[in-house]
Short mmCIF file of C-alpha atoms in Angstrom, two decimals:
data_model
loop_
_atom_site.label_atom_id
_atom_site.label_comp_id
_atom_site.label_asym_id
_atom_site.label_seq_id
_atom_site.Cartn_x
_atom_site.Cartn_y
_atom_site.Cartn_z
CA MET F 107 -18.92 7.91 -32.23
CA ALA F 108 -17.58 6.64 -28.88
CA ALA F 109 -18.63 8.35 -25.68
CA SER F 110 -15.95 10.34 -23.90
CA THR F 111 -14.46 8.97 -20.69
CA LEU F 112 -15.68 10.68 -17.52
CA VAL F 113 -13.41 11.40 -14.57
CA ALA F 114 -14.67 10.84 -11.04
CA VAL F 115 -11.45 10.88 -9.01
CA GLY F 116 -8.22 12.83 -8.84
CA GLY F 117 -4.96 11.60 -10.21
CA LYS F 118 -1.21 11.92 -10.27
CA GLY F 119 0.53 14.97 -11.68
CA SER F 120 -0.14 18.70 -11.63
CA ASN F 121 -3.61 18.32 -13.15
CA PRO F 122 -5.25 15.04 -12.14
CA LYS F 123 -7.33 14.82 -15.33
CA THR F 124 -4.25 14.92 -17.55
CA ALA F 125 -2.17 12.15 -15.97
CA LEU F 126 -2.69 8.60 -17.23
CA TYR F 127 -1.67 5.21 -15.91
CA VAL F 128 -0.52 2.80 -18.65
CA GLY F 129 -0.29 -0.83 -17.55
CA GLY F 130 0.71 -4.02 -19.32
CA LEU F 131 3.91 -2.71 -20.88
CA GLU F 132 6.25 -5.18 -22.54
CA GLU F 133 9.76 -5.22 -21.01
CA THR F 134 11.48 -3.56 -24.01
CA VAL F 135 9.20 -0.50 -23.89
CA ASN F 136 11.03 2.63 -22.73
CA ASP F 137 10.08 6.30 -22.18
CA ALA F 138 10.69 7.17 -25.84
CA THR F 139 8.52 4.29 -27.10
CA LEU F 140 5.69 5.18 -24.73
CA HIS F 141 5.97 8.85 -25.73
CA ALA F 142 5.76 7.95 -29.42
CA ALA F 143 2.74 5.67 -28.87
CA PHE F 144 0.75 8.39 -27.07
CA LEU F 145 1.93 11.45 -29.04
CA PRO F 146 -0.85 11.26 -31.69
CA PHE F 147 -3.45 12.27 -29.07
CA GLY F 148 -1.90 15.59 -28.05
CA GLU F 149 0.96 17.51 -26.48
CA ILE F 150 2.69 15.37 -23.84
CA LYS F 151 4.05 17.08 -20.76
CA GLU F 152 5.89 14.10 -19.21
CA VAL F 153 6.40 10.36 -19.61
CA ASN F 154 7.61 8.29 -16.66
CA ILE F 155 8.23 4.53 -16.39
CA PRO F 156 9.23 3.65 -12.78
CA LEU F 157 12.11 1.19 -12.49
CA ASP F 158 12.44 -1.75 -10.11
CA HIS F 159 15.45 -0.92 -7.94
CA ALA F 160 16.51 -4.56 -7.59
CA THR F 161 16.55 -5.52 -11.28
CA GLY F 162 16.95 -2.13 -12.96
CA THR F 163 14.07 -2.90 -15.35
CA HIS F 164 10.61 -1.37 -15.36
CA ARG F 165 7.72 -3.01 -13.55
CA GLY F 166 5.29 -3.20 -16.48
CA PHE F 167 3.57 0.16 -16.11
CA GLY F 168 4.18 3.84 -16.71
CA PHE F 169 2.59 7.29 -16.59
CA VAL F 170 1.87 9.73 -19.37
CA GLU F 171 0.87 13.31 -18.56
CA TYR F 172 -0.75 15.52 -21.20
CA GLU F 173 -0.97 19.29 -21.39
CA GLU F 174 -4.76 19.20 -21.98
CA LYS F 175 -7.40 17.03 -20.29
CA GLU F 176 -9.20 16.48 -23.62
CA ASP F 177 -6.03 14.89 -25.03
CA ALA F 178 -5.82 12.57 -22.01
CA ALA F 179 -9.46 11.52 -22.51
CA ALA F 180 -8.82 10.86 -26.21
CA ALA F 181 -5.77 8.74 -25.32
CA ILE F 182 -7.82 6.64 -22.90
CA ASP F 183 -10.61 6.20 -25.45
CA ASN F 184 -8.16 5.05 -28.12
CA MET F 185 -5.41 3.24 -26.21
CA HIS F 186 -7.28 1.32 -23.49
CA ASN F 187 -7.23 -2.37 -24.55
CA ALA F 188 -5.01 -1.46 -27.54
CA GLU F 189 -1.95 -3.56 -28.32
CA LEU F 190 1.67 -2.38 -28.04
CA PHE F 191 4.52 -4.83 -28.82
CA GLY F 192 2.11 -7.77 -28.50
CA ARG F 193 0.76 -6.78 -25.07
CA VAL F 194 -2.73 -5.41 -24.34
CA LEU F 195 -2.54 -2.05 -22.56
CA LYS F 196 -4.66 -0.94 -19.64
CA VAL F 197 -4.99 2.84 -19.78
CA ASN F 198 -6.92 4.97 -17.28
CA TYR F 199 -6.56 8.06 -15.16
CA ALA F 200 -3.68 7.80 -12.69
CA GLN F 201 -4.62 7.64 -9.03
CA PRO F 202 -2.91 9.94 -6.54
CA MET F 203 0.15 8.53 -4.79
CA LYS F 204 -0.95 7.03 -1.51
CA ILE F 205 1.76 6.74 1.06
CA LYS F 206 0.98 6.01 4.70
CA GLY F 207 -0.47 8.98 6.50
CA GLY F 208 -3.63 9.85 4.56
CA ASP F 209 -4.11 11.69 1.30
CA LYS F 210 -0.89 13.69 1.50
CA GLY F 211 1.18 10.93 3.05
CA TRP F 212 4.11 10.93 5.42
CA SER F 213 6.36 12.46 2.81
CA HIS F 214 4.51 15.76 3.32
CA LEU F 215 4.80 15.70 7.12
CA PRO F 216 7.72 16.51 9.39
CA VAL F 217 9.51 13.55 10.97
CA TRP F 218 8.06 14.27 14.43
CA ALA F 219 4.45 14.66 13.25
CA ASP F 220 3.48 11.11 14.23
CA THR F 221 5.39 11.04 17.53
CA ASP F 222 2.34 11.42 19.81
CA ARG F 223 0.53 8.47 18.26
CA TYR F 224 3.72 6.38 18.40
CA ILE F 225 4.20 7.16 22.11
CA GLU F 226 0.55 6.29 22.83
CA GLU F 227 0.92 2.97 20.97
CA MET F 228 4.13 2.13 22.84
CA ASP F 229 2.50 2.97 26.22
CA ALA F 230 -0.49 0.77 25.39
CA GLU F 231 1.85 -2.04 24.30
CA ASN F 232 3.86 -1.75 27.54
CA GLU F 233 0.66 -1.80 29.62
CA LEU F 234 -0.51 -4.89 27.78
CA SER F 235 2.84 -6.59 28.34
CA ALA F 236 2.74 -5.79 32.06
CA TYR F 237 -0.84 -7.09 32.28
CA ASP F 238 0.13 -10.33 30.50
CA LYS F 239 3.07 -10.87 32.89
CA GLU F 240 0.80 -10.24 35.86
CA GLN F 241 -1.75 -12.75 34.55
CA GLN F 242 0.98 -15.35 34.03
CA LYS F 243 2.19 -14.87 37.63
CA LEU F 244 -1.38 -15.30 38.95
CA LYS F 245 -1.87 -18.47 36.90
CA ALA F 246 1.46 -19.83 38.17
CA LYS F 247 0.43 -19.12 41.81
CA GLU F 248 -2.96 -20.77 41.22
CA ALA F 249 -1.28 -23.81 39.68
CA ALA F 250 1.17 -24.02 42.59
CA GLY F 251 -1.73 -23.68 45.05
CA LYS F 252 -3.66 -26.51 43.40
CA GLU F 253 -0.60 -28.78 43.42
CA GLY F 254 -0.03 -28.01 47.11
CA ALA F 255 -3.68 -28.77 47.90
CA GLU F 256 -3.60 -32.07 46.00
CA GLU F 257 -0.44 -33.38 47.70
CA PRO F 258 -1.87 -33.65 51.25
CA ALA F 259 -5.04 -35.18 49.89
CA ALA F 260 -3.07 -37.88 48.10
CA PRO F 261 -1.37 -39.30 51.28
CA ALA F 262 -4.70 -39.21 53.09
CA ALA F 263 -6.31 -41.18 50.26
CA ALA F 264 -3.40 -43.63 50.32
CA ALA F 265 -3.77 -44.07 54.11
CA ALA F 266 -7.51 -44.67 53.72
CA ALA F 267 -6.85 -47.27 51.01
CA SER F 268 -4.32 -49.11 53.20
CA GLU F 269 -6.75 -49.18 56.15
CA ALA F 270 -9.45 -50.70 53.95
CA SER F 271 -7.23 -53.61 52.92
#
């Protein structure tokens, strides 16, 4: 008998141990096909195959959420590395959605929540820009000073060379 799959991290859905990621889907697989393939392992709460907005087709993966965590574990045990429409599936627990802004993401924060950090970054960027401009002006003055110092020395060297001949 195969050992049951252990869960170490949370996942997508209302109960993280019931939501599965299914990767390696063939392009003709749809929600109904995926539902039918995973139905033998238990009561399915939801099936979702995200679509690519540009092409209107799915991106080769989907999510299946079970009512019971034991059913999800059985589906992983039986369907991981199984074949569906000639493609080998990768099935494991779904990871939580990670959008910028930490575990909850920006979608859970008000629009103004990141304003302070943005203002600090802009101030630092402006200070850096001002510092760079100041450094460029100093380098330009130094370069002009060196050119001015070399010019008088050049006629003196030319005069010394003409006296020697």
